[in-house]
Each structure stands twice: as C-alpha cells, then as structure tokens.
C-alpha cells in the first residue's frame, strides 16, 4: 500500500501508530475475520470479540512479562481517572499516601489524592522546574503510607525515572502512560501500574491497569461502582462495555511489538533513537535540552533555542518539511519531540538532519 502522504508525527499523544497496524485495521475494517462486520460493530459479549479480548490480554501479558498473580484490566476514563481511583481504592488503608512530585501529571495525581487523605510529598523536583528525577537517597518515605505513587515518565518536562524506587512494604503505584512497553519492567515490584493507551499502545479510550491480585483494597463507602477496582476485576473488565475497538488495536500493536523483537527489541530501538536526538542537541550551539543528563526521557525529548520567535519558526518550518507536532506543551514552551515506539528511526534521522540544517540557516 502506498503511503507517501504520511508525515512523521511527534505528537505527545494521541500519537503515531505503526503503519502495519493501521493497514491491517484498514483491511479488516468492514469485515473482521469473515464475521461480516467491523470490530466496532460487534457485541462485546460475542464469541468473536471474547477471542480478540482474550488473545490481546495473553499477548500483552507475555510481552510485558506480567506474572500470573497480576490481573490486567481494560478500562476507560484515561490515566486521569486513575488519579482518582488509586486513592479511592487504596488510601483507606492508613489514610495516608506518599507521592513523588516530578512534573505536571505527577502533581495532578497528588492534588487529586489530597481530597481523600493525607498526602506526603516523598520527593519533589519543583525546585529546579522538574528538570531532574530525585535519587533513591533523596526519597523521604513514610512507613505508614498506604502506597507510594510516582510517574515513571514525565511527558511534559521530558524526564524519566531510570530506577524503580525501593519502598519496602509500602506498595508501589506507578503511572506508566508515556513509557509503557518501551523498556522491560519487573512488574513483580509493583502493587499497581496504570497507563492511558494513547502514547505507546493504542488509540485513546483505553486505560490499562495491572494490579497484583492480593493487593489489599480499601474502597470508601462512597467510591463509585465504576471506580471500584473490585467491580472491574469481578466483571473481567466487562462489567459494562469495554473500549472494544481500542482493545483490538492493542492486540495488533502487540503483534507489531513482537515482530520488533518484543520489548527488549523495542528497548534497543528506542535507546538508539533517543541517543541520536540527544547527541545532535548536545552538539548544537543553538538548542539546548532543559532535562538533566541522567534524568532524560527516551520518549519525550524537550529542547529550545531560548528565543520564542525562533522556536515558533522551527516548528513552522519543520511542519512544512513533514515533521509535525513539535511544539512544546503550553505550560513549558519550546519544542518537544515525542519519539514513542511507533515513530520510525527514519523519522528521528530526518528530525536530526532538520535540526542541523535549521541551525546552519539561523
Ligand atoms: C498523557 C498522560 C496522562 C493523561 O492521560 P489521559 O489518558 O489523557 O487521562 C497522565 N499521565 C501521563 C504520564 C501521561 O503521559
């Protein structure tokens, strides 16, 4: 299939999906597997859809190496809904929780949790505009916290935790929305992992929750039924209609990840892409990266010239060259190249060339 009209899209989310996945979905869009209907039109209680659902879960479990004592939940509401659901189900244990404040989404999660209990800021990078990740030694942990929450990759600031915090008996809860499946993760270290799908996994509308099956749950009497993990667990993610289409696409993305050598294969490719881009930026006299080395994200690369007009011109000229959605988040300005799994190496090479040419011309 010819796809000469595709651009390299560096959007922070929703973001690129692998071309192979889009082509396969297109080929099956009116008649899935001889069913005579689209996956979008299928009853979620049908045999055909149940098979898609089960296969997708199995593939996801295998690729992420998720142990058998963890449930995988397919939900809606986005990662933002998890900001509420986590305290609504876990805070009741001691009425307290530890949060690491390392950026925009980490802070939103923290603010939401304050409605339901006492939040202790176990670490913060606010003093330097969230350009770094605190070290294990800098974490101030509460032994009586119901859980410790952190955001593994800070999508807006462009920083990423390079280690999994040690919190003893306090369960780890992690927002992995923007780096899930980009590197192997030891799931057994976590009580709960969640991720909105629209960065690395599938279209917007699907939220994945990975939860240890003996993680003690303490829903409040007022925790809404749809925000109670027990409801979703008991209903096998089908208490109500799940995001069927997104689940199907996740299955196709899993096949694609498999073809890249699984998550270890993806890790090699993503490290190569990120290094290529950071090397060009570090060598540049015009641009600089605010994120500190050692804390930099391999998914969201932020950079700027220090001159707003020049940044705007960069974004404009890049767009004209087929390199789109490079404008930084409105909170921080500058540029941001989100180089999620589906952004091809060629796209990053083209961006590197473009940066170097732009610098020569300006
Ligand atoms: C995008 C993002 C969110 C918000 O996700 P929604 O699905 O839009 O609610 C939360 N956390 C992180 C780390 C993100 O990248």
Short mmCIF file of C-alpha atoms and ligand atoms in Angstrom, two decimals:
data_model
loop_
_atom_site.label_atom_id
_atom_site.label_comp_id
_atom_site.label_asym_id
_atom_site.label_seq_id
_atom_site.Cartn_x
_atom_site.Cartn_y
_atom_site.Cartn_z
CA UNK A 1 0.00 0.00 0.00
CA UNK A 2 1.39 3.42 -0.91
CA UNK A 3 1.66 5.81 2.00
CA UNK A 4 3.56 8.72 0.53
CA UNK A 5 1.15 11.12 2.25
CA UNK A 6 2.18 10.10 5.78
CA UNK A 7 4.12 12.61 7.92
CA UNK A 8 6.45 11.92 10.82
CA UNK A 9 4.25 12.87 13.74
CA UNK A 10 5.97 13.74 17.02
CA UNK A 11 2.73 14.26 18.94
CA UNK A 12 2.80 13.64 22.70
CA UNK A 13 -0.47 11.75 22.49
CA UNK A 14 -2.53 10.58 20.82
CA UNK A 15 0.47 9.73 18.74
CA UNK A 16 1.71 7.63 15.83
CA UNK A 17 0.60 4.05 15.46
CA UNK A 18 2.68 1.58 13.44
CA UNK A 19 1.80 1.73 9.75
CA UNK A 20 1.47 -2.06 9.68
CA UNK A 21 -1.20 -1.82 12.38
CA UNK A 22 -3.16 0.88 10.54
CA UNK A 23 -3.02 -1.07 7.28
CA UNK A 24 -4.19 -4.27 8.95
CA UNK A 25 -7.04 -2.43 10.70
CA UNK A 26 -7.98 -0.83 7.38
CA UNK A 27 -8.05 -4.20 5.62
CA UNK A 28 -10.34 -5.63 8.33
CA UNK A 29 -12.49 -2.60 8.94
CA UNK A 30 -15.68 -3.75 7.21
CA UNK A 31 -15.32 -7.49 7.69
CA UNK A 32 -13.32 -8.83 10.60
CA UNK A 33 -12.21 -12.44 10.11
CA UNK A 34 -15.20 -13.38 7.94
CA UNK A 35 -17.71 -12.15 10.54
CA UNK A 36 -19.26 -9.76 8.05
CA UNK A 37 -18.89 -6.89 10.49
CA UNK A 38 -16.36 -4.49 11.89
CA UNK A 39 -14.93 -5.00 15.38
CA UNK A 40 -16.60 -1.62 16.08
CA UNK A 41 -19.99 -3.15 15.41
CA UNK A 42 -19.60 -6.36 17.42
CA UNK A 43 -21.32 -7.21 20.67
CA UNK A 44 -18.74 -7.21 23.42
CA UNK A 45 -20.43 -10.43 24.62
CA UNK A 46 -19.92 -12.18 21.28
CA UNK A 47 -17.59 -15.15 20.86
CA UNK A 48 -15.64 -13.32 18.18
CA UNK A 49 -14.96 -10.36 20.44
CA UNK A 50 -14.24 -12.50 23.50
CA UNK A 51 -11.50 -14.17 21.47
CA UNK A 52 -10.00 -10.79 20.50
CA UNK A 53 -10.15 -9.76 24.16
CA UNK A 54 -8.54 -12.96 25.48
CA UNK A 55 -5.84 -13.03 22.79
CA UNK A 56 -4.97 -9.39 23.41
CA UNK A 57 -4.66 -9.94 27.16
CA UNK A 58 -2.49 -13.00 26.62
CA UNK A 59 -0.19 -11.22 24.17
CA UNK A 60 0.10 -8.19 26.44
CA UNK A 61 0.85 -10.40 29.44
CA UNK A 62 3.54 -12.28 27.54
CA UNK A 63 5.22 -9.18 26.08
CA UNK A 64 5.22 -7.32 29.40
CA UNK A 65 6.21 -10.48 31.27
CA UNK A 66 3.33 -9.99 33.72
CA UNK A 67 3.29 -12.71 36.41
CA UNK A 68 0.18 -14.87 36.83
CA UNK A 69 -0.68 -13.27 40.17
CA UNK A 70 -1.44 -9.95 38.44
CA UNK A 71 -4.74 -9.02 36.79
CA UNK A 72 -4.83 -6.96 33.63
CA UNK A 73 -7.82 -4.60 33.49
CA UNK A 74 -9.02 -2.87 30.34
CA UNK A 75 -10.85 0.27 31.35
CA UNK A 76 -11.90 3.72 30.14
CA UNK A 77 -11.51 7.14 31.75
CA UNK A 78 -7.86 7.70 30.88
CA UNK A 79 -4.88 7.83 33.19
CA UNK A 80 -6.54 10.88 34.76
CA UNK A 81 -9.35 8.73 36.12
CA UNK A 82 -6.71 6.58 37.81
CA UNK A 83 -5.53 9.68 39.66
CA UNK A 84 -8.88 9.40 41.49
CA UNK A 85 -9.30 5.64 41.50
CA UNK A 86 -5.96 4.95 43.16
CA UNK A 87 -6.79 6.90 46.35
CA UNK A 88 -10.48 5.89 46.19
CA UNK A 89 -9.37 2.25 46.49
CA UNK A 90 -6.06 2.31 48.34
CA UNK A 91 -5.91 5.38 50.59
CA UNK A 92 -8.33 3.84 53.09
CA UNK A 93 -5.65 1.51 54.44
CA UNK A 94 -3.96 4.13 56.65
CA UNK A 95 -5.47 7.38 55.36
CA UNK A 96 -2.00 8.45 54.16
CA UNK A 97 -0.01 8.10 50.97
CA UNK A 98 3.42 9.11 49.63
CA UNK A 99 3.68 10.91 46.29
CA UNK A 100 6.69 11.93 44.22
CA UNK A 101 6.09 15.32 42.64
CA UNK A 102 8.17 15.20 39.45
CA UNK A 103 6.04 17.07 36.93
CA UNK A 104 2.63 18.02 35.65
CA UNK A 105 0.84 14.66 35.75
CA UNK A 106 2.56 13.54 38.96
CA UNK A 107 1.30 16.76 40.52
CA UNK A 108 -2.26 16.30 39.23
CA UNK A 109 -2.31 12.81 40.75
CA UNK A 110 -1.02 14.19 44.03
CA UNK A 111 -3.60 17.01 44.14
CA UNK A 112 -6.43 14.58 43.47
CA UNK A 113 -5.25 12.23 46.24
CA UNK A 114 -5.37 15.12 48.75
CA UNK A 115 -9.17 15.01 48.56
CA UNK A 116 -9.19 11.54 50.11
CA UNK A 117 -6.45 11.56 52.69
CA UNK A 118 -3.16 12.89 53.88
CA UNK A 119 -0.58 13.22 51.13
CA UNK A 120 3.08 13.33 51.97
CA UNK A 121 5.42 14.62 49.25
CA UNK A 122 8.14 12.00 49.38
CA UNK A 123 10.27 13.82 46.80
CA UNK A 124 9.92 16.85 44.61
CA UNK A 125 11.83 18.27 41.66
CA UNK A 126 9.90 21.53 41.75
CA UNK A 127 12.97 23.46 43.00
CA UNK A 128 14.56 23.13 39.56
CA UNK A 129 11.46 23.24 37.37
CA UNK A 130 11.16 19.45 37.24
CA UNK A 131 14.25 19.00 35.04
CA UNK A 132 15.54 16.07 37.09
CA UNK A 133 14.43 12.90 38.90
CA UNK A 134 15.22 12.59 42.62
CA UNK A 135 17.54 9.76 43.63
CA UNK A 136 16.54 6.86 45.87
CA UNK A 137 18.55 8.50 48.71
CA UNK A 138 16.51 11.69 48.33
CA UNK A 139 13.16 9.94 48.82
CA UNK A 140 11.65 10.63 52.23
CA UNK A 141 9.37 7.64 52.75
CA UNK A 142 6.62 7.20 55.34
CA UNK A 143 6.49 3.68 56.75
CA UNK A 144 2.72 4.06 57.33
CA UNK A 145 1.88 5.20 53.80
CA UNK A 146 -0.91 3.21 52.13
CA UNK A 147 1.14 3.32 48.93
CA UNK A 148 3.86 5.26 47.11
CA UNK A 149 2.83 6.87 43.81
CA UNK A 150 5.16 8.06 41.07
CA UNK A 151 5.03 8.86 37.38
CA UNK A 152 7.66 6.82 35.51
CA UNK A 153 7.98 9.23 32.59
CA UNK A 154 7.15 12.91 32.80
CA UNK A 155 5.63 13.55 29.40
CA UNK A 156 5.69 17.35 29.59
CA UNK A 157 9.07 18.00 31.26
CA UNK A 158 10.84 15.20 29.38
CA UNK A 159 12.29 13.33 32.35
CA UNK A 160 12.16 9.62 33.13
CA UNK A 161 12.90 7.55 36.23
CA UNK A 162 15.91 5.36 35.45
CA UNK A 163 15.28 3.18 38.50
CA UNK A 164 12.35 1.61 40.32
CA UNK A 165 12.10 3.11 43.83
CA UNK A 166 12.59 0.80 46.80
CA UNK A 167 9.76 1.34 49.26
CA UNK A 168 9.95 -1.72 51.50
CA UNK A 169 6.49 -2.99 52.42
CA UNK A 170 4.70 0.05 51.02
CA UNK A 171 3.07 -0.91 47.67
CA UNK A 172 4.39 0.85 44.59
CA UNK A 173 1.82 2.51 42.33
CA UNK A 174 3.05 3.83 39.01
CA UNK A 175 1.69 5.91 36.15
CA UNK A 176 3.44 4.44 33.07
CA UNK A 177 1.25 6.15 30.48
CA UNK A 178 4.07 7.55 28.40
CA UNK A 179 6.76 4.88 28.58
CA UNK A 180 4.93 1.58 28.95
CA UNK A 181 6.33 -1.14 26.68
CA UNK A 182 9.37 0.95 25.76
CA UNK A 183 11.65 -0.99 28.12
CA UNK A 184 11.39 -4.19 30.15
CA UNK A 185 9.81 -3.68 33.59
CA UNK A 186 9.90 -6.03 36.57
CA UNK A 187 6.15 -6.00 37.20
CA UNK A 188 6.56 -8.05 40.40
CA UNK A 189 7.95 -4.95 42.15
CA UNK A 190 4.63 -3.12 41.78
CA UNK A 191 1.28 -3.22 43.52
CA UNK A 192 -0.41 -1.41 40.65
CA UNK A 193 0.62 0.01 37.27
CA UNK A 194 -1.66 2.06 35.06
CA UNK A 195 -1.38 3.65 31.65
CA UNK A 196 -3.56 5.54 29.21
CA UNK A 197 -3.10 3.68 25.91
CA UNK A 198 -2.76 6.63 23.55
CA UNK A 199 1.01 7.10 23.81
CA UNK A 200 2.56 3.72 23.14
CA UNK A 201 -0.23 1.17 22.87
CA UNK A 202 -3.49 2.00 21.09
CA UNK A 203 -5.94 4.79 20.27
CA UNK A 204 -7.29 6.99 23.06
CA UNK A 205 -10.14 5.47 25.05
CA UNK A 206 -8.40 2.51 26.63
CA UNK A 207 -6.70 2.58 30.02
CA UNK A 208 -4.73 -0.41 31.20
CA UNK A 209 -4.41 -1.32 34.86
CA UNK A 210 -2.08 -4.07 36.04
CA UNK A 211 -2.88 -4.97 39.63
CA UNK A 212 -1.43 -7.60 41.99
CA UNK A 213 -4.27 -9.92 42.92
CA UNK A 214 -3.56 -9.82 46.66
CA UNK A 215 -3.12 -6.04 46.84
CA UNK A 216 -5.44 -5.12 49.72
CA UNK A 217 -8.23 -2.83 48.52
CA UNK A 218 -9.95 -0.33 50.80
CA UNK A 219 -12.72 1.32 48.78
CA UNK A 220 -14.59 4.06 50.65
CA UNK A 221 -18.35 3.60 51.06
CA UNK A 222 -18.76 6.42 48.55
CA UNK A 223 -16.34 5.03 45.95
CA UNK A 224 -18.49 4.92 42.77
CA UNK A 225 -19.20 1.44 41.48
CA UNK A 226 -17.43 2.18 38.19
CA UNK A 227 -14.37 3.41 40.07
CA UNK A 228 -14.09 0.42 42.34
CA UNK A 229 -11.34 -1.97 41.15
CA UNK A 230 -13.34 -4.88 42.61
CA UNK A 231 -16.16 -4.16 40.14
CA UNK A 232 -13.79 -4.28 37.20
CA UNK A 233 -11.91 -7.32 38.50
CA UNK A 234 -15.10 -9.29 39.22
CA UNK A 235 -16.54 -8.43 35.81
CA UNK A 236 -13.30 -9.37 33.97
CA UNK A 237 -13.28 -5.81 32.58
CA UNK A 238 -16.77 -6.41 31.16
CA UNK A 239 -18.97 -5.07 33.96
CA UNK A 240 -20.03 -2.66 31.26
CA UNK A 241 -19.00 -2.20 27.63
CA UNK A 242 -15.22 -2.09 27.37
CA UNK A 243 -13.43 0.01 24.70
CA UNK A 244 -13.66 -2.85 22.17
CA UNK A 245 -12.02 -1.19 19.19
CA UNK A 246 -9.03 0.02 21.20
CA UNK A 247 -8.55 -3.44 22.68
CA UNK A 248 -8.48 -4.91 19.17
CA UNK A 249 -5.89 -2.33 18.07
CA UNK A 250 -3.81 -3.07 21.17
CA UNK A 251 -3.74 -6.69 20.01
CA UNK A 252 -2.40 -5.59 16.62
CA UNK A 253 0.19 -3.35 18.31
CA UNK A 254 1.28 -6.34 20.41
CA UNK A 255 1.83 -8.35 17.20
CA UNK A 256 3.92 -5.47 15.86
CA UNK A 257 5.97 -5.25 19.08
CA UNK A 258 6.55 -8.99 18.83
CA UNK A 259 7.89 -8.53 15.31
CA UNK A 260 10.37 -5.91 16.62
CA UNK A 261 11.87 -8.49 18.96
CA UNK A 262 9.43 -7.92 21.81
CA UNK A 263 10.05 -5.31 24.50
CA UNK A 264 13.83 -5.98 24.59
CA UNK A 265 13.91 -5.34 20.83
CA UNK A 266 11.90 -2.13 21.25
CA UNK A 267 14.25 -1.02 24.02
CA UNK A 268 17.26 -1.20 21.70
CA UNK A 269 15.47 0.80 19.01
CA UNK A 270 14.14 3.46 21.40
CA UNK A 271 17.57 3.91 23.01
CA UNK A 272 19.12 4.36 19.57
CA UNK A 273 16.50 6.95 18.56
CA UNK A 274 16.86 8.91 21.80
CA UNK A 275 20.66 8.89 21.73
CA UNK A 276 20.69 10.09 18.15
CA UNK A 277 18.48 13.06 19.01
CA UNK A 278 20.19 13.98 22.31
CA UNK A 279 23.63 13.78 20.64
CA UNK A 280 22.55 16.27 17.98
CA UNK A 281 21.03 18.59 20.58
CA UNK A 282 24.05 18.38 22.89
CA UNK A 283 26.33 19.26 19.98
CA UNK A 284 24.12 22.18 18.99
CA UNK A 285 25.06 25.77 19.82
CA UNK A 286 21.53 26.98 19.10
CA UNK A 287 19.41 24.50 21.03
CA UNK A 288 19.62 23.05 24.49
CA UNK A 289 17.72 20.42 26.47
CA UNK A 290 16.39 21.54 29.85
CA UNK A 291 16.20 17.95 31.19
CA UNK A 292 19.37 16.99 33.04
CA UNK A 293 21.51 14.11 31.75
CA UNK A 294 20.78 11.01 33.80
CA UNK A 295 17.12 12.02 34.12
CA UNK A 296 16.29 12.48 30.46
CA UNK A 297 13.32 10.78 28.88
CA UNK A 298 13.82 8.45 25.94
CA UNK A 299 10.19 9.10 24.96
CA UNK A 300 9.71 12.87 25.14
CA UNK A 301 12.71 14.97 24.14
CA UNK A 302 12.31 18.64 25.07
CA UNK A 303 14.54 21.34 23.62
CA UNK A 304 14.57 25.08 22.95
CA UNK A 305 16.64 27.87 21.47
CA UNK A 306 15.86 30.39 24.22
CA UNK A 307 14.25 32.65 21.63
CA UNK A 308 10.49 32.17 21.34
CA UNK A 309 10.25 33.56 17.82
CA UNK A 310 12.97 31.23 16.62
CA UNK A 311 11.23 28.29 18.31
CA UNK A 312 7.99 29.19 16.51
CA UNK A 313 9.85 29.39 13.21
CA UNK A 314 11.44 26.00 13.87
CA UNK A 315 8.04 24.40 14.44
CA UNK A 316 6.61 26.07 11.35
CA UNK A 317 9.45 25.05 9.03
CA UNK A 318 9.56 21.53 10.45
CA UNK A 319 5.84 21.12 9.79
CA UNK A 320 6.36 22.20 6.20
CA UNK A 321 9.08 19.53 5.94
CA UNK A 322 6.68 16.79 7.11
CA UNK A 323 7.88 16.73 10.74
CA UNK A 324 4.79 17.63 12.71
CA UNK A 325 3.52 18.40 16.23
CA UNK A 326 6.87 19.54 17.62
CA UNK A 327 5.55 22.46 19.65
CA UNK A 328 6.25 22.06 23.36
CA UNK A 329 3.44 21.81 25.90
CA UNK A 330 1.79 25.17 26.56
CA UNK A 331 2.97 25.08 30.20
CA UNK A 332 6.67 24.94 29.30
CA UNK A 333 7.02 26.25 25.72
CA UNK A 334 9.94 25.39 23.43
CA UNK A 335 9.83 22.16 21.45
CA UNK A 336 9.06 18.58 22.33
CA UNK A 337 9.69 15.59 20.09
CA UNK A 338 7.75 12.60 21.36
CA UNK A 339 9.51 9.58 19.95
CA UNK A 340 7.24 6.79 21.10
CA UNK A 341 7.63 3.21 19.91
CA UNK A 342 5.78 3.74 16.62
CA UNK A 343 7.91 6.70 15.48
CA UNK A 344 10.28 5.11 12.95
CA UNK A 345 14.07 5.50 13.21
CA UNK A 346 13.87 7.28 9.88
CA UNK A 347 11.63 9.94 11.41
CA UNK A 348 14.23 10.70 14.08
CA UNK A 349 17.02 10.75 11.46
CA UNK A 350 15.01 13.25 9.44
CA UNK A 351 14.44 15.38 12.54
CA UNK A 352 18.18 15.33 13.38
CA UNK A 353 19.03 16.46 9.84
CA UNK A 354 16.39 19.15 10.07
CA UNK A 355 17.78 20.48 13.39
CA UNK A 356 21.30 20.68 11.93
CA UNK A 357 20.13 22.40 8.75
CA UNK A 358 17.99 24.85 10.72
CA UNK A 359 20.95 25.73 12.90
CA UNK A 360 23.13 26.42 9.85
CA UNK A 361 20.46 28.70 8.36
CA UNK A 362 19.78 30.65 11.55
C1 LIG B 1 -0.97 11.58 28.90
C2 LIG B 1 -0.69 11.30 30.30
C3 LIG B 1 -1.69 11.33 31.29
C4 LIG B 1 -3.12 11.72 30.98
O1 LIG B 1 -3.71 10.71 30.30
P1 LIG B 1 -5.27 10.70 29.95
O2 LIG B 1 -5.45 9.32 29.40
O3 LIG B 1 -5.48 11.79 28.95
O4 LIG B 1 -6.04 10.94 31.18
C5 LIG B 1 -1.35 11.00 32.57
N1 LIG B 1 -0.10 10.66 32.89
C6 LIG B 1 0.89 10.64 31.98
C7 LIG B 1 2.27 10.26 32.40
C8 LIG B 1 0.62 10.96 30.66
O5 LIG B 1 1.61 10.94 29.74
#
